Coordinates of C-alpha atoms in Angstrom, one line a residue:
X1 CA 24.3 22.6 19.8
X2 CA 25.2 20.6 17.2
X3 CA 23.8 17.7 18.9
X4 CA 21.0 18.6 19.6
X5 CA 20.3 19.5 16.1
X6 CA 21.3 15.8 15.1
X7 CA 18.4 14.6 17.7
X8 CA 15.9 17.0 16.0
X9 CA 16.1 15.5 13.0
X10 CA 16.1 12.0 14.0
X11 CA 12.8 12.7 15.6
X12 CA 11.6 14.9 13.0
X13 CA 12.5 11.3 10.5
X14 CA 10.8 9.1 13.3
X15 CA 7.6 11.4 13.2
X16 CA 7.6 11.3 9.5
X17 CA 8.0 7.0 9.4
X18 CA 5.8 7.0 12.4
X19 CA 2.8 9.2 10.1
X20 CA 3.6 6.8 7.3
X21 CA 3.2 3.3 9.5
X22 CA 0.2 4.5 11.3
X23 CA -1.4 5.5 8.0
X24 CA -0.6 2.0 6.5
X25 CA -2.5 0.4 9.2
X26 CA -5.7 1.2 8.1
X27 CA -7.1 1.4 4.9
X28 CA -10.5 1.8 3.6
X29 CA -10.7 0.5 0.0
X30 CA -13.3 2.1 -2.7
X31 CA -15.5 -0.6 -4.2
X32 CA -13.6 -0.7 -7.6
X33 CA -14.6 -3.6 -9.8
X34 CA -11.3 -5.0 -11.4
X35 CA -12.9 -4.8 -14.7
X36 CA -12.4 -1.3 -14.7
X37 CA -8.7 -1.5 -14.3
X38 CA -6.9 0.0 -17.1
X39 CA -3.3 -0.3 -16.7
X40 CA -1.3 -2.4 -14.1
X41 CA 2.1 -3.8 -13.5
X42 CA 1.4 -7.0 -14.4
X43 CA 5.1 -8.4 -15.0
X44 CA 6.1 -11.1 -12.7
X45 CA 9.3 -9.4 -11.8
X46 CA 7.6 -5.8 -10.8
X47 CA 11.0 -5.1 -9.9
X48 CA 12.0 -4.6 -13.5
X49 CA 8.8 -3.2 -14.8
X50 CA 8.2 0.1 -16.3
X51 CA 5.4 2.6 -15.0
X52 CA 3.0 4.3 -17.6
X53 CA 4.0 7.8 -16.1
X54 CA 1.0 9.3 -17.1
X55 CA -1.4 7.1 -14.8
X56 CA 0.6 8.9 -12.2
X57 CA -0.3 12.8 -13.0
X58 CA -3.3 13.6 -10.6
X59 CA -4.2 14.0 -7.4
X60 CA -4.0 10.7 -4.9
X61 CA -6.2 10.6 -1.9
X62 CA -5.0 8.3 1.5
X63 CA -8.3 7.3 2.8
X64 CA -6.4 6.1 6.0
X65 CA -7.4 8.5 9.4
X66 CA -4.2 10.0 8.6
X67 CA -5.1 11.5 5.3
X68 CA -2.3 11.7 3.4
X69 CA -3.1 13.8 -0.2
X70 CA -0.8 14.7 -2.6
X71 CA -0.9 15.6 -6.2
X72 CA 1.6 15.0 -9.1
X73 CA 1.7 17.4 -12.1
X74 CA 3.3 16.5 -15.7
X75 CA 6.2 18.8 -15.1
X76 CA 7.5 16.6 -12.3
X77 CA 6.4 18.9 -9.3
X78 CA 4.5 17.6 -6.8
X79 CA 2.5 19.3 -4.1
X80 CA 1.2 18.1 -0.3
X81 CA -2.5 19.1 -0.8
X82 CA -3.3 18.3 2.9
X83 CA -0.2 18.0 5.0
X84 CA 1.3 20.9 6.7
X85 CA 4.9 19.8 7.6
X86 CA 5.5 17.3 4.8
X87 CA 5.8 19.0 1.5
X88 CA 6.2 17.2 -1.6
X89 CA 8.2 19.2 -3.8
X90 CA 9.3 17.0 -6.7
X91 CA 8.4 13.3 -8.1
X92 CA 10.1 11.2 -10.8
X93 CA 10.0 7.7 -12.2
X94 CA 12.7 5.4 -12.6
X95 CA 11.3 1.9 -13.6
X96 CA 8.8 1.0 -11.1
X97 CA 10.3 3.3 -8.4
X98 CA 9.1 6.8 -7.6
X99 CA 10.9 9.2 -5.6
X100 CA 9.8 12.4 -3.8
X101 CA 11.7 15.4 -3.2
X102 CA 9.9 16.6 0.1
X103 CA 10.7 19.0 2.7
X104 CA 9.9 18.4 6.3
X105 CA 9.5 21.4 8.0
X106 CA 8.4 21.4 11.8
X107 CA 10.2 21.8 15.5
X108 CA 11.5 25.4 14.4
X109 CA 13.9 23.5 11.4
X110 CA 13.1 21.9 8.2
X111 CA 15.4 19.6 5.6
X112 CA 15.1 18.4 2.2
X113 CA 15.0 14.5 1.5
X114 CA 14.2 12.1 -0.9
X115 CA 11.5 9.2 0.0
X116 CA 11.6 6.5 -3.0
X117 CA 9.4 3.6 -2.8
X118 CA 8.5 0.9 -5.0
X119 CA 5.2 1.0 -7.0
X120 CA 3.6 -2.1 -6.7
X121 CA 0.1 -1.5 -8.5
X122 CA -0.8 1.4 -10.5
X123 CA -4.3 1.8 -12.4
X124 CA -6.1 5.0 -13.6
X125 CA -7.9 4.7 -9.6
X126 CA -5.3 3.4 -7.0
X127 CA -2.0 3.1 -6.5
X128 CA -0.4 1.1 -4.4
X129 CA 3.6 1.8 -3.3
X130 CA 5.9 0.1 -1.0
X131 CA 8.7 0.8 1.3
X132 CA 10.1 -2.4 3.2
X133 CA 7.3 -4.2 4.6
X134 CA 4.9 -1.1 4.2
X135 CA 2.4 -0.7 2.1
X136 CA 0.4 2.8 1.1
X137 CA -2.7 3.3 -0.7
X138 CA -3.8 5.8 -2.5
X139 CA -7.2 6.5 -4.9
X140 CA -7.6 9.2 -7.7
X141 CA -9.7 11.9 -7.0

């Protein structure tokens, strides 16, 4: 029993990283002028740079056929507006990482985990976050 729990989740977290890599294979940008761009980590060393938290607080739109919305409220709750197993529960900030506190829930089980990824752009429109080698976009609604 127990491991057949252990294999549910492992393919619970290769569905979830498998939803995340086929959704950062496509993406259809908006046609946003770069003069309109308000506020972006410009620092050489993004690594060290600090995110204008407020830029963040919205809801973010993955215009990838996977369609992967979400929206982040000031309190630091976050909420899946369009995905029915992934729930975002939670974000916060920590230099120019965010983390999520989601909950998978799906195959009869469901855990609590924490996705952090590095934000590599940020303006009032897009956002841009990596994990590894991926890359996800996101626009403002």
């Amino acid at each position: 029993m127990k491991n057949l729990i252990i294999k549910t989740r492992a393919i619970q977290i290769l569905f979830i990283i498998g939803i995340h890599l086929l959704g950062s294979c496509r993406n259809e940008r908006k046609n946003t002028p770069e003069s309109e761009i308000t506020s972006e980590i410009q620092n050489e060393d993004k690594h060290n740079s600090t995110v204008d938290k407020e830029l963040l607080v919205g809801s973010w739109k993955d215009y990838s056929e996977f369609a992967l919305h979400f929206t982040l409220f000031k309190d630091g709750s976050a909420s899946s507006d369009n995905m029915k197993t992934l729930l975002y529960k939670t974000w916060e900030v920590n230099e120019n990482k965010i983390t999520f506190t989601v909950e998978s829930i799906g195959n009869g089980t469901s855990f609590i985990d924490n996705e952090t990824y590095i934000i590599d752009k940020l303006t009032k429109d897009s956002l841009i976050l990596k994990n590894g080698e991926y890359r996800f976009e996101y626009f403002k609604e």
